Amino acid sequence: MEHQEAVLIALGITVVLSTSVVVFLFEALSGVLEDYCGNPALARFWTTWASALLVLVPATVTLLTVPLYSQAYTSSQVLGWLDVLGFVKWGALALIGTMVAVAGGVGLFGRGGSVPVWIDRDQSDDLNRLLTKVQELRAHEVIDRVRRR
């Protein structure tokens, strides 16, 4: 197997593997990002961006790890396929790293603004009394402002 053939096969395998991951994760990632973003257009942008990263980073790493020339290639098919697997290995590691980075980014930056708070009945009653008192104070302030005019 020629050096160029091994590189192209490794790149093809890496792109197919990355594209398969994108197809598998696309719907779930799109739903999560739409929930976090609250805007379908923004969610589509970030889903497309993450999908592009999931394909381009492993392909780039695969190409960067391939030596420009190799004297290790012989006519043996086994050696050629082992080299192809060696090139694909770096692309697969880059894919895993990119998946972790995308998941971390979504988890870190995609948190919603509201966090549920659990309170018991006594606390709820106290909060309702406090809210009633605040509303009364605001009403008195509004009445005082109107009387001053």
PDB file of C-alpha atoms in Angstrom:
ATOM      1  CA  MET A   1       0.000   0.000   0.000  1.00  0.00           C
ATOM      2  CA  GLU A   2       1.356   3.416  -0.932  1.00  0.00           C
ATOM      3  CA  HIS A   3       1.860   6.128   1.678  1.00  0.00           C
ATOM      4  CA  GLN A   4      -0.734   8.399   0.038  1.00  0.00           C
ATOM      5  CA  GLU A   5      -3.308   5.619  -0.042  1.00  0.00           C
ATOM      6  CA  ALA A   6      -2.788   4.914   3.657  1.00  0.00           C
ATOM      7  CA  VAL A   7      -3.240   8.596   4.504  1.00  0.00           C
ATOM      8  CA  LEU A   8      -6.403   8.921   2.414  1.00  0.00           C
ATOM      9  CA  ILE A   9      -7.895   5.735   3.871  1.00  0.00           C
ATOM     10  CA  ALA A  10      -7.111   6.901   7.421  1.00  0.00           C
ATOM     11  CA  LEU A  11      -8.631  10.311   6.701  1.00  0.00           C
ATOM     12  CA  GLY A  12     -11.722   8.692   5.188  1.00  0.00           C
ATOM     13  CA  ILE A  13     -12.203   6.397   8.183  1.00  0.00           C
ATOM     14  CA  THR A  14     -11.770   9.329  10.579  1.00  0.00           C
ATOM     15  CA  VAL A  15     -14.297  11.504   8.716  1.00  0.00           C
ATOM     16  CA  VAL A  16     -16.831   8.660   8.510  1.00  0.00           C
ATOM     17  CA  LEU A  17     -16.401   7.940  12.234  1.00  0.00           C
ATOM     18  CA  SER A  18     -16.773  11.632  13.136  1.00  0.00           C
ATOM     19  CA  THR A  19     -19.787  12.079  10.864  1.00  0.00           C
ATOM     20  CA  SER A  20     -21.429   9.034  12.428  1.00  0.00           C
ATOM     21  CA  VAL A  21     -20.991  10.569  15.879  1.00  0.00           C
ATOM     22  CA  VAL A  22     -22.476  13.868  14.634  1.00  0.00           C
ATOM     23  CA  VAL A  23     -25.495  12.080  13.145  1.00  0.00           C
ATOM     24  CA  PHE A  24     -25.960  10.124  16.368  1.00  0.00           C
ATOM     25  CA  LEU A  25     -25.701  13.178  18.650  1.00  0.00           C
ATOM     26  CA  PHE A  26     -27.278  15.850  16.433  1.00  0.00           C
ATOM     27  CA  GLU A  27     -30.900  15.570  17.568  1.00  0.00           C
ATOM     28  CA  ALA A  28     -30.065  15.330  21.274  1.00  0.00           C
ATOM     29  CA  LEU A  29     -27.521  18.153  21.108  1.00  0.00           C
ATOM     30  CA  SER A  30     -29.947  20.313  19.157  1.00  0.00           C
ATOM     31  CA  GLY A  31     -32.693  19.758  21.753  1.00  0.00           C
ATOM     32  CA  VAL A  32     -30.406  20.533  24.688  1.00  0.00           C
ATOM     33  CA  LEU A  33     -29.054  23.670  23.046  1.00  0.00           C
ATOM     34  CA  GLU A  34     -32.530  24.867  22.088  1.00  0.00           C
ATOM     35  CA  ASP A  35     -33.598  24.443  25.698  1.00  0.00           C
ATOM     36  CA  TYR A  36     -30.550  26.325  26.976  1.00  0.00           C
ATOM     37  CA  CYS A  37     -30.532  29.059  24.326  1.00  0.00           C
ATOM     38  CA  GLY A  38     -34.282  29.612  24.213  1.00  0.00           C
ATOM     39  CA  ASN A  39     -33.905  30.673  20.585  1.00  0.00           C
ATOM     40  CA  PRO A  40     -34.133  28.095  17.771  1.00  0.00           C
ATOM     41  CA  ALA A  41     -31.863  30.075  15.435  1.00  0.00           C
ATOM     42  CA  LEU A  42     -29.158  30.405  18.087  1.00  0.00           C
ATOM     43  CA  ALA A  43     -29.483  26.718  18.966  1.00  0.00           C
ATOM     44  CA  ARG A  44     -29.137  25.795  15.273  1.00  0.00           C
ATOM     45  CA  PHE A  45     -25.968  27.891  15.052  1.00  0.00           C
ATOM     46  CA  TRP A  46     -24.337  26.271  18.091  1.00  0.00           C
ATOM     47  CA  THR A  47     -25.407  22.780  17.001  1.00  0.00           C
ATOM     48  CA  THR A  48     -23.875  23.367  13.570  1.00  0.00           C
ATOM     49  CA  TRP A  49     -20.733  24.805  15.144  1.00  0.00           C
ATOM     50  CA  ALA A  50     -20.343  21.789  17.451  1.00  0.00           C
ATOM     51  CA  SER A  51     -20.987  19.418  14.545  1.00  0.00           C
ATOM     52  CA  ALA A  52     -18.321  21.122  12.449  1.00  0.00           C
ATOM     53  CA  LEU A  53     -15.845  20.866  15.320  1.00  0.00           C
ATOM     54  CA  LEU A  54     -16.648  17.184  15.784  1.00  0.00           C
ATOM     55  CA  VAL A  55     -15.720  16.516  12.150  1.00  0.00           C
ATOM     56  CA  LEU A  56     -12.943  19.016  11.459  1.00  0.00           C
ATOM     57  CA  VAL A  57     -10.815  18.618  14.602  1.00  0.00           C
ATOM     58  CA  PRO A  58     -10.304  14.831  14.244  1.00  0.00           C
ATOM     59  CA  ALA A  59      -9.655  15.170  10.501  1.00  0.00           C
ATOM     60  CA  THR A  60      -7.100  17.908  11.142  1.00  0.00           C
ATOM     61  CA  VAL A  61      -5.378  15.923  13.889  1.00  0.00           C
ATOM     62  CA  THR A  62      -5.246  12.891  11.618  1.00  0.00           C
ATOM     63  CA  LEU A  63      -3.572  14.928   8.891  1.00  0.00           C
ATOM     64  CA  LEU A  64      -1.178  16.577  11.355  1.00  0.00           C
ATOM     65  CA  THR A  65      -0.003  13.238  12.768  1.00  0.00           C
ATOM     66  CA  VAL A  66       0.810  11.757   9.368  1.00  0.00           C
ATOM     67  CA  PRO A  67       4.487  12.120   8.447  1.00  0.00           C
ATOM     68  CA  LEU A  68       5.116  13.773   5.089  1.00  0.00           C
ATOM     69  CA  TYR A  69       7.107  10.795   3.884  1.00  0.00           C
ATOM     70  CA  SER A  70       7.760   7.391   5.321  1.00  0.00           C
ATOM     71  CA  GLN A  71      10.494   4.886   4.649  1.00  0.00           C
ATOM     72  CA  ALA A  72       8.715   2.364   6.866  1.00  0.00           C
ATOM     73  CA  TYR A  73       6.251   1.430   4.128  1.00  0.00           C
ATOM     74  CA  THR A  74       6.901  -1.842   2.420  1.00  0.00           C
ATOM     75  CA  SER A  75       4.875  -3.924   0.046  1.00  0.00           C
ATOM     76  CA  SER A  76       3.363  -5.839   2.977  1.00  0.00           C
ATOM     77  CA  GLN A  77      -0.394  -5.245   3.274  1.00  0.00           C
ATOM     78  CA  VAL A  78      -0.381  -5.911   7.042  1.00  0.00           C
ATOM     79  CA  LEU A  79       2.161  -3.170   7.693  1.00  0.00           C
ATOM     80  CA  GLY A  80       0.126  -0.726   5.586  1.00  0.00           C
ATOM     81  CA  TRP A  81      -3.094  -1.440   7.450  1.00  0.00           C
ATOM     82  CA  LEU A  82      -1.329  -1.129  10.792  1.00  0.00           C
ATOM     83  CA  ASP A  83      -0.111   2.291   9.732  1.00  0.00           C
ATOM     84  CA  VAL A  84      -3.634   3.256   8.685  1.00  0.00           C
ATOM     85  CA  LEU A  85      -4.896   2.202  12.115  1.00  0.00           C
ATOM     86  CA  GLY A  86      -2.088   4.205  13.704  1.00  0.00           C
ATOM     87  CA  PHE A  87      -3.236   7.317  11.847  1.00  0.00           C
ATOM     88  CA  VAL A  88      -6.894   6.669  12.694  1.00  0.00           C
ATOM     89  CA  LYS A  89      -5.952   6.259  16.359  1.00  0.00           C
ATOM     90  CA  TRP A  90      -4.998   9.932  16.643  1.00  0.00           C
ATOM     91  CA  GLY A  91      -8.169  11.024  14.869  1.00  0.00           C
ATOM     92  CA  ALA A  92     -10.281   8.888  17.206  1.00  0.00           C
ATOM     93  CA  LEU A  93      -8.528  10.368  20.247  1.00  0.00           C
ATOM     94  CA  ALA A  94      -9.156  13.853  18.862  1.00  0.00           C
ATOM     95  CA  LEU A  95     -12.826  12.938  18.353  1.00  0.00           C
ATOM     96  CA  ILE A  96     -13.143  11.822  21.963  1.00  0.00           C
ATOM     97  CA  GLY A  97     -11.393  14.981  23.144  1.00  0.00           C
ATOM     98  CA  THR A  98     -13.662  17.163  21.022  1.00  0.00           C
ATOM     99  CA  MET A  99     -16.751  15.360  22.323  1.00  0.00           C
ATOM    100  CA  VAL A 100     -15.598  15.980  25.902  1.00  0.00           C
ATOM    101  CA  ALA A 101     -14.913  19.647  25.091  1.00  0.00           C
ATOM    102  CA  VAL A 102     -18.348  20.130  23.477  1.00  0.00           C
ATOM    103  CA  ALA A 103     -20.084  18.387  26.387  1.00  0.00           C
ATOM    104  CA  GLY A 104     -18.100  20.460  28.868  1.00  0.00           C
ATOM    105  CA  GLY A 105     -18.932  23.661  27.008  1.00  0.00           C
ATOM    106  CA  VAL A 106     -22.618  22.840  26.904  1.00  0.00           C
ATOM    107  CA  GLY A 107     -22.592  21.867  30.569  1.00  0.00           C
ATOM    108  CA  LEU A 108     -20.591  24.882  31.701  1.00  0.00           C
ATOM    109  CA  PHE A 109     -21.933  27.690  29.531  1.00  0.00           C
ATOM    110  CA  GLY A 110     -25.352  26.307  28.686  1.00  0.00           C
ATOM    111  CA  ARG A 111     -26.885  26.285  32.112  1.00  0.00           C
ATOM    112  CA  GLY A 112     -30.323  27.796  32.304  1.00  0.00           C
ATOM    113  CA  GLY A 113     -30.899  30.960  34.287  1.00  0.00           C
ATOM    114  CA  SER A 114     -33.392  29.457  36.693  1.00  0.00           C
ATOM    115  CA  VAL A 115     -32.524  26.933  39.350  1.00  0.00           C
ATOM    116  CA  PRO A 116     -35.319  25.146  41.218  1.00  0.00           C
ATOM    117  CA  VAL A 117     -35.508  25.882  44.922  1.00  0.00           C
ATOM    118  CA  TRP A 118     -37.362  23.529  47.260  1.00  0.00           C
ATOM    119  CA  ILE A 119     -39.013  24.978  50.351  1.00  0.00           C
ATOM    120  CA  ASP A 120     -41.331  23.488  52.939  1.00  0.00           C
ATOM    121  CA  ARG A 121     -44.807  24.732  53.886  1.00  0.00           C
ATOM    122  CA  ASP A 122     -43.632  26.936  56.797  1.00  0.00           C
ATOM    123  CA  GLN A 123     -41.099  28.697  54.609  1.00  0.00           C
ATOM    124  CA  SER A 124     -43.744  29.185  51.937  1.00  0.00           C
ATOM    125  CA  ASP A 125     -46.077  30.835  54.449  1.00  0.00           C
ATOM    126  CA  ASP A 126     -43.254  33.106  55.651  1.00  0.00           C
ATOM    127  CA  LEU A 127     -42.413  34.104  52.081  1.00  0.00           C
ATOM    128  CA  ASN A 128     -46.071  34.840  51.308  1.00  0.00           C
ATOM    129  CA  ARG A 129     -46.365  37.050  54.409  1.00  0.00           C
ATOM    130  CA  LEU A 130     -43.169  38.865  53.434  1.00  0.00           C
ATOM    131  CA  LEU A 131     -44.406  39.357  49.885  1.00  0.00           C
ATOM    132  CA  THR A 132     -47.724  40.713  51.164  1.00  0.00           C
ATOM    133  CA  LYS A 133     -45.872  43.151  53.422  1.00  0.00           C
ATOM    134  CA  VAL A 134     -43.653  44.335  50.547  1.00  0.00           C
ATOM    135  CA  GLN A 135     -46.698  44.871  48.337  1.00  0.00           C
ATOM    136  CA  GLU A 136     -48.394  46.884  51.097  1.00  0.00           C
ATOM    137  CA  LEU A 137     -45.306  49.059  51.528  1.00  0.00           C
ATOM    138  CA  ARG A 138     -45.076  49.678  47.786  1.00  0.00           C
ATOM    139  CA  ALA A 139     -48.771  50.558  47.654  1.00  0.00           C
ATOM    140  CA  HIS A 140     -48.312  53.084  50.490  1.00  0.00           C
ATOM    141  CA  GLU A 141     -45.325  54.605  48.640  1.00  0.00           C
ATOM    142  CA  VAL A 142     -47.362  54.961  45.447  1.00  0.00           C
ATOM    143  CA  ILE A 143     -50.236  56.570  47.342  1.00  0.00           C
ATOM    144  CA  ASP A 144     -47.824  58.984  49.064  1.00  0.00           C
ATOM    145  CA  ARG A 145     -46.314  59.986  45.691  1.00  0.00           C
ATOM    146  CA  VAL A 146     -49.739  60.579  44.197  1.00  0.00           C
ATOM    147  CA  ARG A 147     -50.807  62.748  47.187  1.00  0.00           C
ATOM    148  CA  ARG A 148     -47.643  64.853  46.931  1.00  0.00           C
ATOM    149  CA  ARG A 149     -48.411  65.881  43.362  1.00  0.00           C
TER     150      ARG A 149
END
